[in-house]
PDB file of C-alpha atoms in Angstrom:
ATOM      1  CA  MET A 413      50.261  14.984 -16.962  1.00 60.00           C
ATOM      2  CA  ALA A 414      52.050  18.211 -17.857  1.00 66.00           C
ATOM      3  CA  ASN A 415      52.455  20.825 -15.111  1.00 78.00           C
ATOM      4  CA  VAL A 416      53.854  24.341 -15.454  1.00 91.00           C
ATOM      5  CA  THR A 417      53.992  27.357 -13.144  1.00 94.00           C
ATOM      6  CA  LEU A 418      52.979  30.981 -13.603  1.00 94.00           C
ATOM      7  CA  ASP A 419      53.077  33.930 -11.218  1.00 94.00           C
ATOM      8  CA  ALA A 420      49.953  36.057 -10.763  1.00 94.00           C
ATOM      9  CA  THR A 421      48.941  39.040  -8.659  1.00 92.00           C
ATOM     10  CA  ALA A 422      45.522  39.723  -7.173  1.00 92.00           C
ATOM     11  CA  ARG A 423      43.919  42.996  -8.293  1.00 88.00           C
ATOM     12  CA  VAL A 424      41.076  45.128  -7.005  1.00 82.00           C
ATOM     13  CA  GLU A 425      40.421  47.403  -9.977  1.00 79.00           C
ATOM     14  CA  THR A 426      37.958  46.077 -12.558  1.00 79.00           C
ATOM     15  CA  GLY A 427      36.293  47.402 -15.689  1.00 80.00           C
ATOM     16  CA  LYS A 428      37.463  48.352 -19.167  1.00 83.00           C
ATOM     17  CA  GLY A 429      39.478  51.347 -18.019  1.00 87.00           C
ATOM     18  CA  ALA A 430      41.396  49.343 -15.448  1.00 87.00           C
ATOM     19  CA  ALA A 431      41.988  46.521 -17.937  1.00 89.00           C
ATOM     20  CA  ARG A 432      43.391  49.007 -20.467  1.00 89.00           C
ATOM     21  CA  LYS A 433      45.860  50.386 -17.913  1.00 91.00           C
ATOM     22  CA  ILE A 434      46.923  46.862 -16.953  1.00 92.00           C
ATOM     23  CA  ARG A 435      47.723  46.003 -20.573  1.00 92.00           C
ATOM     24  CA  GLN A 436      49.603  49.268 -21.081  1.00 92.00           C
ATOM     25  CA  ALA A 437      51.741  48.324 -18.073  1.00 92.00           C
ATOM     26  CA  GLY A 438      52.754  45.030 -19.718  1.00 93.00           C
ATOM     27  CA  SER A 439      50.363  42.735 -17.867  1.00 94.00           C
ATOM     28  CA  ILE A 440      47.274  40.704 -18.744  1.00 94.00           C
ATOM     29  CA  PRO A 441      43.999  41.006 -16.793  1.00 94.00           C
ATOM     30  CA  SER A 442      42.585  37.619 -15.849  1.00 94.00           C
ATOM     31  CA  VAL A 443      40.229  35.880 -13.465  1.00 94.00           C
ATOM     32  CA  ILE A 444      40.277  32.615 -11.505  1.00 94.00           C
ATOM     33  CA  TYR A 445      37.075  30.811 -10.598  1.00 92.00           C
ATOM     34  CA  GLY A 446      36.076  27.368  -9.437  1.00 86.00           C
ATOM     35  CA  HIS A 447      33.860  25.251  -7.239  1.00 77.00           C
ATOM     36  CA  GLY A 448      33.452  26.756  -3.795  1.00 75.00           C
ATOM     37  CA  ARG A 449      35.316  30.010  -4.415  1.00 80.00           C
ATOM     38  CA  GLU A 450      34.345  33.480  -5.526  1.00 86.00           C
ATOM     39  CA  PRO A 451      35.839  34.648  -8.837  1.00 90.00           C
ATOM     40  CA  GLN A 452      39.064  36.563  -8.185  1.00 92.00           C
ATOM     41  CA  SER A 453      40.568  39.171 -10.503  1.00 93.00           C
ATOM     42  CA  LEU A 454      44.266  38.759 -11.285  1.00 94.00           C
ATOM     43  CA  THR A 455      47.074  40.014 -13.480  1.00 94.00           C
ATOM     44  CA  THR A 456      49.928  38.062 -15.054  1.00 94.00           C
ATOM     45  CA  ASN A 457      53.049  39.291 -16.831  1.00 95.00           C
ATOM     46  CA  ALA A 458      52.229  39.514 -20.557  1.00 94.00           C
ATOM     47  CA  ARG A 459      55.638  38.379 -21.839  1.00 94.00           C
ATOM     48  CA  GLU A 460      55.903  35.413 -19.471  1.00 95.00           C
ATOM     49  CA  THR A 461      52.306  34.381 -20.164  1.00 95.00           C
ATOM     50  CA  GLU A 462      52.682  34.543 -23.957  1.00 94.00           C
ATOM     51  CA  ARG A 463      55.890  32.484 -23.788  1.00 94.00           C
ATOM     52  CA  LEU A 464      54.228  29.886 -21.570  1.00 94.00           C
ATOM     53  CA  ILE A 465      51.149  29.539 -23.773  1.00 93.00           C
ATOM     54  CA  LYS A 466      53.271  29.014 -26.881  1.00 92.00           C
ATOM     55  CA  SER A 467      55.066  26.084 -25.231  1.00 90.00           C
ATOM     56  CA  ILE A 468      52.116  24.030 -23.917  1.00 88.00           C
ATOM     57  CA  ALA A 469      48.947  22.263 -24.997  1.00 86.00           C
ATOM     58  CA  VAL A 470      46.711  24.938 -23.502  1.00 88.00           C
ATOM     59  CA  SER A 471      43.525  22.922 -23.113  1.00 85.00           C
ATOM     60  CA  SER A 472      45.122  20.014 -21.211  1.00 87.00           C
ATOM     61  CA  THR A 473      48.070  21.457 -19.265  1.00 89.00           C
ATOM     62  CA  VAL A 474      47.694  22.041 -15.524  1.00 91.00           C
ATOM     63  CA  ILE A 475      49.073  25.439 -14.516  1.00 93.00           C
ATOM     64  CA  GLU A 476      50.298  25.941 -10.958  1.00 93.00           C
ATOM     65  CA  LEU A 477      49.174  29.540 -10.532  1.00 94.00           C
ATOM     66  CA  ASN A 478      51.201  31.287  -7.817  1.00 94.00           C
ATOM     67  CA  ILE A 479      48.914  34.075  -6.551  1.00 92.00           C
ATOM     68  CA  ASP A 480      50.840  36.302  -4.162  1.00 87.00           C
ATOM     69  CA  GLY A 481      52.598  33.278  -2.659  1.00 86.00           C
ATOM     70  CA  LYS A 482      49.601  30.929  -2.593  1.00 90.00           C
ATOM     71  CA  THR A 483      49.436  28.190  -5.237  1.00 91.00           C
ATOM     72  CA  SER A 484      46.295  27.041  -7.046  1.00 90.00           C
ATOM     73  CA  ARG A 485      46.170  24.239  -9.615  1.00 91.00           C
ATOM     74  CA  THR A 486      44.293  25.539 -12.663  1.00 93.00           C
ATOM     75  CA  LEU A 487      43.352  24.990 -16.285  1.00 93.00           C
ATOM     76  CA  ILE A 488      43.017  27.768 -18.851  1.00 93.00           C
ATOM     77  CA  ARG A 489      39.383  27.825 -19.939  1.00 92.00           C
ATOM     78  CA  GLU A 490      39.359  30.837 -22.257  1.00 93.00           C
ATOM     79  CA  ILE A 491      41.857  33.160 -23.897  1.00 94.00           C
ATOM     80  CA  GLN A 492      40.538  36.373 -25.422  1.00 94.00           C
ATOM     81  CA  ARG A 493      42.772  37.881 -28.106  1.00 92.00           C
ATOM     82  CA  HIS A 494      42.785  41.120 -30.042  1.00 89.00           C
ATOM     83  CA  PRO A 495      41.103  40.460 -33.425  1.00 89.00           C
ATOM     84  CA  PHE A 496      43.992  41.929 -35.448  1.00 86.00           C
ATOM     85  CA  LYS A 497      47.096  42.115 -33.259  1.00 86.00           C
ATOM     86  CA  ARG A 498      46.391  38.679 -31.720  1.00 86.00           C
ATOM     87  CA  THR A 499      47.758  39.879 -28.372  1.00 91.00           C
ATOM     88  CA  ILE A 500      46.106  38.379 -25.295  1.00 93.00           C
ATOM     89  CA  LEU A 501      43.399  40.599 -23.808  1.00 93.00           C
ATOM     90  CA  HIS A 502      42.096  38.390 -20.995  1.00 94.00           C
ATOM     91  CA  ILE A 503      42.450  34.864 -19.567  1.00 95.00           C
ATOM     92  CA  ASP A 504      39.996  32.725 -17.579  1.00 95.00           C
ATOM     93  CA  PHE A 505      41.555  30.184 -15.186  1.00 95.00           C
ATOM     94  CA  GLN A 506      39.529  27.388 -13.580  1.00 93.00           C
ATOM     95  CA  GLU A 507      40.752  26.154 -10.207  1.00 93.00           C
ATOM     96  CA  LEU A 508      40.936  22.360  -9.989  1.00 90.00           C
ATOM     97  CA  VAL A 509      39.464  20.574  -6.988  1.00 85.00           C
ATOM     98  CA  ALA A 510      40.678  17.134  -5.889  1.00 77.00           C
ATOM     99  CA  GLY A 511      38.112  14.440  -6.576  1.00 80.00           C
ATOM    100  CA  GLU A 512      36.187  16.453  -9.162  1.00 86.00           C
ATOM    101  CA  THR A 513      36.569  15.421 -12.794  1.00 90.00           C
ATOM    102  CA  VAL A 514      37.100  18.013 -15.508  1.00 91.00           C
ATOM    103  CA  SER A 515      36.543  18.030 -19.265  1.00 91.00           C
ATOM    104  CA  VAL A 516      39.584  18.783 -21.407  1.00 92.00           C
ATOM    105  CA  LYS A 517      40.616  18.462 -25.033  1.00 92.00           C
ATOM    106  CA  CYS A 518      43.631  16.200 -25.356  1.00 92.00           C
ATOM    107  CA  PRO A 519      45.877  15.928 -28.446  1.00 92.00           C
ATOM    108  CA  ILE A 520      45.881  12.668 -30.419  1.00 95.00           C
ATOM    109  CA  VAL A 521      49.216  11.054 -31.318  1.00 95.00           C
ATOM    110  CA  TYR A 522      48.915   8.476 -34.109  1.00 96.00           C
ATOM    111  CA  VAL A 523      51.162   5.461 -33.531  1.00 96.00           C
ATOM    112  CA  GLY A 524      52.345   3.073 -36.258  1.00 95.00           C
ATOM    113  CA  THR A 525      51.787   2.861 -40.009  1.00 95.00           C
ATOM    114  CA  PRO A 526      48.395   1.561 -41.193  1.00 95.00           C
ATOM    115  CA  GLU A 527      48.374  -1.799 -43.003  1.00 95.00           C
ATOM    116  CA  GLY A 528      46.511  -0.171 -45.882  1.00 94.00           C
ATOM    117  CA  VAL A 529      49.304   2.378 -46.296  1.00 94.00           C
ATOM    118  CA  ARG A 530      52.177  -0.038 -45.792  1.00 93.00           C
ATOM    119  CA  LEU A 531      50.947  -2.830 -48.066  1.00 93.00           C
ATOM    120  CA  GLU A 532      48.505  -1.229 -50.502  1.00 91.00           C
ATOM    121  CA  GLY A 533      49.727   2.331 -50.982  1.00 92.00           C
ATOM    122  CA  GLY A 534      46.760   3.952 -49.291  1.00 93.00           C
ATOM    123  CA  ILE A 535      46.695   7.435 -47.808  1.00 94.00           C
ATOM    124  CA  LEU A 536      46.014   8.095 -44.124  1.00 95.00           C
ATOM    125  CA  ASP A 537      43.445  10.840 -43.556  1.00 96.00           C
ATOM    126  CA  GLN A 538      43.584  12.108 -39.968  1.00 96.00           C
ATOM    127  CA  ILE A 539      40.062  13.366 -39.278  1.00 96.00           C
ATOM    128  CA  MET A 540      40.430  14.080 -35.553  1.00 97.00           C
ATOM    129  CA  HIS A 541      43.437  15.725 -33.938  1.00 95.00           C
ATOM    130  CA  GLU A 542      42.181  15.819 -30.351  1.00 94.00           C
ATOM    131  CA  LEU A 543      39.725  14.047 -28.073  1.00 95.00           C
ATOM    132  CA  HIS A 544      37.272  15.681 -25.697  1.00 95.00           C
ATOM    133  CA  ILE A 545      37.617  13.692 -22.472  1.00 95.00           C
ATOM    134  CA  GLN A 546      36.451  13.753 -18.864  1.00 94.00           C
ATOM    135  CA  VAL A 547      39.100  12.829 -16.306  1.00 92.00           C
ATOM    136  CA  ASP A 548      40.382  13.430 -12.789  1.00 90.00           C
ATOM    137  CA  PRO A 549      42.721  16.470 -12.787  1.00 86.00           C
ATOM    138  CA  ALA A 550      45.513  14.330 -11.339  1.00 83.00           C
ATOM    139  CA  SER A 551      45.303  11.960 -14.326  1.00 86.00           C
ATOM    140  CA  ILE A 552      45.120  14.364 -17.276  1.00 88.00           C
ATOM    141  CA  PRO A 553      47.340  12.816 -19.994  1.00 88.00           C
ATOM    142  CA  ASN A 554      49.726  14.871 -22.101  1.00 86.00           C
ATOM    143  CA  HIS A 555      48.258  13.159 -25.169  1.00 90.00           C
ATOM    144  CA  ILE A 556      46.257  10.121 -26.268  1.00 93.00           C
ATOM    145  CA  ASP A 557      48.128   7.416 -28.225  1.00 94.00           C
ATOM    146  CA  VAL A 558      46.039   5.875 -31.023  1.00 95.00           C
ATOM    147  CA  ASP A 559      47.415   2.677 -32.592  1.00 96.00           C
ATOM    148  CA  ILE A 560      46.582   2.709 -36.305  1.00 96.00           C
ATOM    149  CA  SER A 561      48.878  -0.105 -37.484  1.00 95.00           C
ATOM    150  CA  GLY A 562      45.974  -2.495 -38.149  1.00 94.00           C
ATOM    151  CA  VAL A 563      43.781  -0.164 -40.231  1.00 95.00           C
ATOM    152  CA  LYS A 564      43.307  -1.633 -43.716  1.00 94.00           C
ATOM    153  CA  LEU A 565      42.673   0.074 -47.041  1.00 94.00           C
ATOM    154  CA  GLY A 566      39.254   1.688 -47.168  1.00 93.00           C
ATOM    155  CA  LYS A 567      38.669   1.138 -43.445  1.00 95.00           C
ATOM    156  CA  SER A 568      38.085   3.685 -40.683  1.00 96.00           C
ATOM    157  CA  LEU A 569      38.864   3.937 -37.001  1.00 96.00           C
ATOM    158  CA  HIS A 570      36.080   5.318 -34.821  1.00 97.00           C
ATOM    159  CA  VAL A 571      35.965   6.713 -31.310  1.00 96.00           C
ATOM    160  CA  SER A 572      34.307   3.508 -30.111  1.00 95.00           C
ATOM    161  CA  ASP A 573      37.357   1.527 -31.324  1.00 95.00           C
ATOM    162  CA  LEU A 574      39.840   3.394 -29.124  1.00 94.00           C
ATOM    163  CA  LYS A 575      41.446   1.736 -26.110  1.00 91.00           C
ATOM    164  CA  LEU A 576      41.931   4.386 -23.439  1.00 91.00           C
ATOM    165  CA  PRO A 577      43.549   4.313 -19.990  1.00 87.00           C
ATOM    166  CA  ALA A 578      41.299   3.584 -17.021  1.00 87.00           C
ATOM    167  CA  GLY A 579      39.491   6.601 -15.613  1.00 89.00           C
ATOM    168  CA  ILE A 580      39.154   8.442 -18.921  1.00 93.00           C
ATOM    169  CA  LYS A 581      35.708   8.980 -20.424  1.00 93.00           C
ATOM    170  CA  VAL A 582      35.434  10.200 -24.010  1.00 95.00           C
ATOM    171  CA  LEU A 583      32.819  12.902 -24.554  1.00 95.00           C
ATOM    172  CA  ASP A 584      32.987  12.807 -28.354  1.00 96.00           C
ATOM    173  CA  ASP A 585      30.337  10.808 -30.243  1.00 96.00           C
ATOM    174  CA  ALA A 586      31.190   7.093 -30.228  1.00 95.00           C
ATOM    175  CA  GLY A 587      30.531   6.853 -33.966  1.00 95.00           C
ATOM    176  CA  ALA A 588      32.779   9.768 -34.901  1.00 96.00           C
ATOM    177  CA  THR A 589      35.544   8.880 -37.371  1.00 97.00           C
ATOM    178  CA  VAL A 590      39.041   9.309 -35.963  1.00 97.00           C
ATOM    179  CA  CYS A 591      40.927   8.447 -39.154  1.00 97.00           C
ATOM    180  CA  VAL A 592      40.482   6.589 -42.435  1.00 96.00           C
ATOM    181  CA  VAL A 593      42.838   4.984 -44.967  1.00 96.00           C
ATOM    182  CA  GLN A 594      41.838   6.251 -48.390  1.00 94.00           C
ATOM    183  CA  PRO A 595      42.589   4.421 -51.677  1.00 92.00           C
ATOM    184  CA  PRO A 596      45.629   5.761 -53.543  1.00 87.00           C
ATOM    185  CA  LYS A 597      44.975   8.540 -55.998  1.00 77.00           C
ATOM    186  CA  VAL A 598      45.072   7.413 -59.637  1.00 65.00           C
ATOM    187  CA  GLN A 599      45.418   9.449 -62.762  1.00 39.00           C
ATOM    188  CA  GLU A 600      42.075  10.041 -64.401  1.00 38.00           C
ATOM    189  CA  GLU A 601      41.688   8.236 -67.681  1.00 43.00           C
ATOM    190  CA  LYS A 602      40.830  10.124 -70.817  1.00 43.00           C
ATOM    191  CA  ALA A 603      37.079  10.329 -71.115  1.00 45.00           C
ATOM    192  CA  GLU A 604      35.600   8.148 -73.819  1.00 45.00           C
ATOM    193  CA  GLY A 605      34.011   9.942 -76.710  1.00 47.00           C
ATOM    194  CA  ALA A 606      36.073  13.087 -76.210  1.00 50.00           C
ATOM    195  CA  ALA A 607      36.226  15.271 -79.292  1.00 51.00           C
ATOM    196  CA  GLU A 608      39.304  14.810 -81.461  1.00 52.00           C
ATOM    197  CA  PRO A 609      41.585  17.851 -81.668  1.00 53.00           C
ATOM    198  CA  GLU A 610      41.011  20.057 -84.725  1.00 53.00           C
ATOM    199  CA  LEU A 611      43.518  19.483 -87.524  1.00 52.00           C
ATOM    200  CA  ILE A 612      45.289  22.649 -88.497  1.00 54.00           C
ATOM    201  CA  ARG A 613      46.778  22.691 -92.029  1.00 57.00           C
ATOM    202  CA  LYS A 614      48.079  25.270 -94.395  1.00 56.00           C
ATOM    203  CA  PRO A 615      45.522  26.363 -96.975  1.00 55.00           C
ATOM    204  CA  LYS A 616      46.096  25.287-100.575  1.00 58.00           C
ATOM    205  CA  PRO A 617      46.444  27.973-103.278  1.00 56.00           C
ATOM    206  CA  ASP A 618      43.000  27.196-104.735  1.00 59.00           C
ATOM    207  CA  ASP A 619      41.254  27.390-101.322  1.00 54.00           C
ATOM    208  CA  LYS A 620      38.909  30.306-100.959  1.00 50.00           C
TER     209      LYS A 620
END
């Protein structure tokens, strides 16, 4: 499980006007909520937050949020960005509670070379790049390893085929295709019955 830290400050002012002033001051308005606690308005440093978000798998990384000296273990649940500038406008943090499972999206790491690629020249098509799982916050994996070495040409690997660590429940459809080994691409043959190219010749002197 990946853990990172981020400093935050509690704030009293709310509303669009207050949020605009916070952004102008180089901070990001945010909120923390969770089971058994009232939502609390916060601010985080914009530069530090942007740098942190670029370096983590946002949906599955636990953030130790230091709020005025008190630490809360959280997950980022939503990031609102400006439609054109792509700067962060607001962040929602969910506080994690021991003993309560959470749903997260975890990156897939494909391990090995499929038999259909290695022996028959097939092409691996990675359909899914992450899994939606339910897990205890203390056991959130950094990624899910998927062994694809035994996938043959023309065969698929489905969610139901995956072997996952104990305590992890997959929320994706069991029949969903994770990856498939496609046949190698071949050059299309010339279609039968295609028209012959027109013969171009110089006209003879007696041609009209």
